[in-house]
């Protein structure tokens, strides 16, 4: 909670001060972006982790071992809260901020590339702050960050990236539920 509050405060400040026109607009194509990119990222993660040769992931034990306890301890935060807060911080604040700072000085392509690398790198660093990552995990987190940044850069809107992150996390949870049932 403290981490998400720490990420949320700069988001609120940045969005109150200024935001690009259309960043918060919702279009039906955002649904397609989110489903396609999120599903593609999950397939990439499966390929990188050797999913064809390993067992399904399983759910961590919950302080409250009931299904509702697990849902409120792990499911809601990782499926709903994390994608919204992380995407708004890394894409609406970091990506847009770096792009706006560099756009006039180095041109839009170099600014977009630098902003993408910065926001995706920060995304990896956030996820490595609490446990060490394998090389495959680091590559996968970077791919998620870069793909979501690319969605924002190409569409000019945040919701496709939020949905892609949500689909990516929800598909892992679905696989973990199946793995737990099969175990």
GROMACS .gro file of C-alpha atoms in nm:
model
  183
    1UNK     CA    1   0.000   0.000   0.000
    2UNK     CA    2   0.280   0.242   0.087
    3UNK     CA    3   0.450   0.176  -0.245
    4UNK     CA    4   0.132   0.237  -0.442
    5UNK     CA    5   0.060   0.553  -0.245
    6UNK     CA    6   0.415   0.668  -0.324
    7UNK     CA    7   0.356   0.606  -0.693
    8UNK     CA    8   0.007   0.754  -0.685
    9UNK     CA    9   0.103   1.091  -0.540
   10UNK     CA   10   0.323   1.198  -0.836
   11UNK     CA   11   0.047   1.079  -1.071
   12UNK     CA   12  -0.211   1.302  -0.902
   13UNK     CA   13   0.026   1.600  -0.898
   14UNK     CA   14   0.132   1.553  -1.261
   15UNK     CA   15  -0.222   1.508  -1.393
   16UNK     CA   16  -0.346   1.812  -1.203
   17UNK     CA   17  -0.065   2.032  -1.337
   18UNK     CA   18  -0.072   1.927  -1.702
   19UNK     CA   19  -0.136   1.632  -1.926
   20UNK     CA   20  -0.128   1.581  -2.301
   21UNK     CA   21  -0.460   1.626  -2.475
   22UNK     CA   22  -0.632   1.294  -2.520
   23UNK     CA   23  -0.419   1.093  -2.275
   24UNK     CA   24  -0.723   0.998  -2.066
   25UNK     CA   25  -0.963   0.961  -2.360
   26UNK     CA   26  -1.107   0.613  -2.412
   27UNK     CA   27  -1.157   0.466  -2.759
   28UNK     CA   28  -1.289   0.123  -2.850
   29UNK     CA   29  -0.957   0.039  -3.021
   30UNK     CA   30  -0.795   0.057  -2.675
   31UNK     CA   31  -0.973  -0.269  -2.594
   32UNK     CA   32  -0.808  -0.435  -2.893
   33UNK     CA   33  -0.468  -0.290  -2.802
   34UNK     CA   34  -0.502  -0.413  -2.444
   35UNK     CA   35  -0.622  -0.764  -2.525
   36UNK     CA   36  -0.372  -0.816  -2.807
   37UNK     CA   37  -0.066  -0.675  -2.633
   38UNK     CA   38  -0.151  -0.833  -2.295
   39UNK     CA   39  -0.213  -1.174  -2.451
   40UNK     CA   40   0.100  -1.149  -2.664
   41UNK     CA   41   0.310  -1.059  -2.360
   42UNK     CA   42   0.175  -1.360  -2.169
   43UNK     CA   43   0.268  -1.586  -2.462
   44UNK     CA   44   0.617  -1.431  -2.467
   45UNK     CA   45   0.649  -1.491  -2.094
   46UNK     CA   46   0.549  -1.855  -2.138
   47UNK     CA   47   0.805  -1.900  -2.412
   48UNK     CA   48   1.082  -1.729  -2.212
   49UNK     CA   49   1.011  -1.934  -1.900
   50UNK     CA   50   0.995  -2.265  -2.084
   51UNK     CA   51   0.629  -2.315  -2.003
   52UNK     CA   52   0.609  -2.618  -2.231
   53UNK     CA   53   0.855  -2.799  -2.004
   54UNK     CA   54   0.752  -2.683  -1.657
   55UNK     CA   55   0.449  -2.709  -1.431
   56UNK     CA   56   0.178  -2.448  -1.396
   57UNK     CA   57   0.245  -2.173  -1.145
   58UNK     CA   58   0.047  -2.200  -0.823
   59UNK     CA   59  -0.108  -1.950  -0.587
   60UNK     CA   60   0.087  -1.839  -0.282
   61UNK     CA   61  -0.060  -1.929   0.053
   62UNK     CA   62  -0.283  -1.656   0.191
   63UNK     CA   63  -0.309  -1.538   0.550
   64UNK     CA   64  -0.679  -1.618   0.510
   65UNK     CA   65  -0.688  -1.955   0.333
   66UNK     CA   66  -1.038  -1.906   0.193
   67UNK     CA   67  -1.095  -1.813  -0.168
   68UNK     CA   68  -1.222  -1.468  -0.062
   69UNK     CA   69  -0.916  -1.414   0.157
   70UNK     CA   70  -0.685  -1.497  -0.130
   71UNK     CA   71  -0.885  -1.278  -0.369
   72UNK     CA   72  -0.857  -0.972  -0.143
   73UNK     CA   73  -0.494  -1.043  -0.045
   74UNK     CA   74  -0.354  -1.112  -0.392
   75UNK     CA   75  -0.611  -1.110  -0.671
   76UNK     CA   76  -0.760  -0.760  -0.652
   77UNK     CA   77  -0.428  -0.583  -0.585
   78UNK     CA   78  -0.238  -0.755  -0.865
   79UNK     CA   79  -0.517  -0.760  -1.122
   80UNK     CA   80  -0.682  -0.421  -1.067
   81UNK     CA   81  -0.473  -0.190  -0.849
   82UNK     CA   82  -0.119  -0.255  -0.974
   83UNK     CA   83  -0.190  -0.213  -1.348
   84UNK     CA   84  -0.368   0.119  -1.298
   85UNK     CA   85  -0.118   0.274  -1.057
   86UNK     CA   86   0.195   0.139  -1.229
   87UNK     CA   87   0.080   0.236  -1.579
   88UNK     CA   88  -0.020   0.584  -1.473
   89UNK     CA   89   0.313   0.634  -1.295
   90UNK     CA   90   0.545   0.483  -1.557
   91UNK     CA   91   0.354   0.583  -1.870
   92UNK     CA   92   0.151   0.897  -1.784
   93UNK     CA   93   0.422   1.054  -1.566
   94UNK     CA   94   0.764   0.911  -1.658
   95UNK     CA   95   0.711   0.833  -2.028
   96UNK     CA   96   0.519   1.151  -2.106
   97UNK     CA   97   0.747   1.366  -1.888
   98UNK     CA   98   1.071   1.242  -2.048
   99UNK     CA   99   0.919   1.271  -2.395
  100UNK     CA  100   0.802   1.629  -2.332
  101UNK     CA  101   1.141   1.730  -2.189
  102UNK     CA  102   1.339   1.593  -2.483
  103UNK     CA  103   1.106   1.635  -2.781
  104UNK     CA  104   1.217   1.982  -2.889
  105UNK     CA  105   1.586   1.931  -2.816
  106UNK     CA  106   1.652   1.594  -2.979
  107UNK     CA  107   1.345   1.538  -3.197
  108UNK     CA  108   1.039   1.319  -3.151
  109UNK     CA  109   1.195   0.983  -3.242
  110UNK     CA  110   1.494   1.013  -3.008
  111UNK     CA  111   1.267   1.153  -2.736
  112UNK     CA  112   1.022   0.865  -2.776
  113UNK     CA  113   1.301   0.605  -2.770
  114UNK     CA  114   1.460   0.756  -2.460
  115UNK     CA  115   1.123   0.787  -2.286
  116UNK     CA  116   1.037   0.425  -2.368
  117UNK     CA  117   1.371   0.296  -2.238
  118UNK     CA  118   1.346   0.510  -1.924
  119UNK     CA  119   0.993   0.405  -1.832
  120UNK     CA  120   1.052   0.037  -1.913
  121UNK     CA  121   1.380   0.039  -1.719
  122UNK     CA  122   1.210   0.198  -1.420
  123UNK     CA  123   0.938  -0.066  -1.440
  124UNK     CA  124   1.204  -0.341  -1.417
  125UNK     CA  125   1.375  -0.165  -1.126
  126UNK     CA  126   1.047  -0.139  -0.935
  127UNK     CA  127   0.983  -0.510  -0.975
  128UNK     CA  128   1.339  -0.599  -0.874
  129UNK     CA  129   1.322  -0.388  -0.557
  130UNK     CA  130   1.152  -0.662  -0.353
  131UNK     CA  131   1.317  -0.977  -0.485
  132UNK     CA  132   1.595  -1.068  -0.721
  133UNK     CA  133   1.493  -1.131  -1.080
  134UNK     CA  134   1.624  -1.395  -1.314
  135UNK     CA  135   1.740  -1.280  -1.655
  136UNK     CA  136   1.419  -1.417  -1.808
  137UNK     CA  137   1.210  -1.226  -1.551
  138UNK     CA  138   1.403  -0.904  -1.618
  139UNK     CA  139   1.357  -0.943  -1.993
  140UNK     CA  140   0.987  -1.011  -1.945
  141UNK     CA  141   0.931  -0.709  -1.719
  142UNK     CA  142   1.122  -0.494  -1.968
  143UNK     CA  143   0.904  -0.630  -2.251
  144UNK     CA  144   0.588  -0.546  -2.055
  145UNK     CA  145   0.713  -0.194  -1.983
  146UNK     CA  146   0.831  -0.135  -2.339
  147UNK     CA  147   0.513  -0.273  -2.498
  148UNK     CA  148   0.290  -0.062  -2.274
  149UNK     CA  149   0.504   0.245  -2.344
  150UNK     CA  150   0.478   0.177  -2.716
  151UNK     CA  151   0.098   0.154  -2.690
  152UNK     CA  152   0.089   0.497  -2.524
  153UNK     CA  153   0.332   0.647  -2.775
  154UNK     CA  154   0.142   0.511  -3.074
  155UNK     CA  155  -0.211   0.580  -2.952
  156UNK     CA  156  -0.160   0.890  -2.737
  157UNK     CA  157  -0.388   0.730  -2.476
  158UNK     CA  158  -0.319   0.542  -2.153
  159UNK     CA  159  -0.608   0.293  -2.137
  160UNK     CA  160  -0.470   0.041  -2.389
  161UNK     CA  161  -0.155   0.012  -2.177
  162UNK     CA  162  -0.356  -0.024  -1.856
  163UNK     CA  163  -0.567  -0.297  -2.012
  164UNK     CA  164  -0.261  -0.477  -2.153
  165UNK     CA  165  -0.103  -0.481  -1.806
  166UNK     CA  166  -0.434  -0.596  -1.655
  167UNK     CA  167  -0.468  -0.880  -1.909
  168UNK     CA  168  -0.105  -0.982  -1.849
  169UNK     CA  169  -0.153  -0.999  -1.470
  170UNK     CA  170  -0.501  -1.158  -1.487
  171UNK     CA  171  -0.380  -1.429  -1.725
  172UNK     CA  172  -0.105  -1.520  -1.478
  173UNK     CA  173  -0.360  -1.539  -1.198
  174UNK     CA  174  -0.582  -1.762  -1.413
  175UNK     CA  175  -0.286  -1.993  -1.485
  176UNK     CA  176  -0.200  -1.997  -1.113
  177UNK     CA  177  -0.556  -2.094  -1.021
  178UNK     CA  178  -0.541  -2.382  -1.270
  179UNK     CA  179  -0.199  -2.483  -1.134
  180UNK     CA  180  -0.326  -2.479  -0.778
  181UNK     CA  181  -0.630  -2.689  -0.870
  182UNK     CA  182  -0.411  -2.940  -1.057
  183UNK     CA  183  -0.152  -2.962  -0.776
   0.00000   0.00000   0.00000
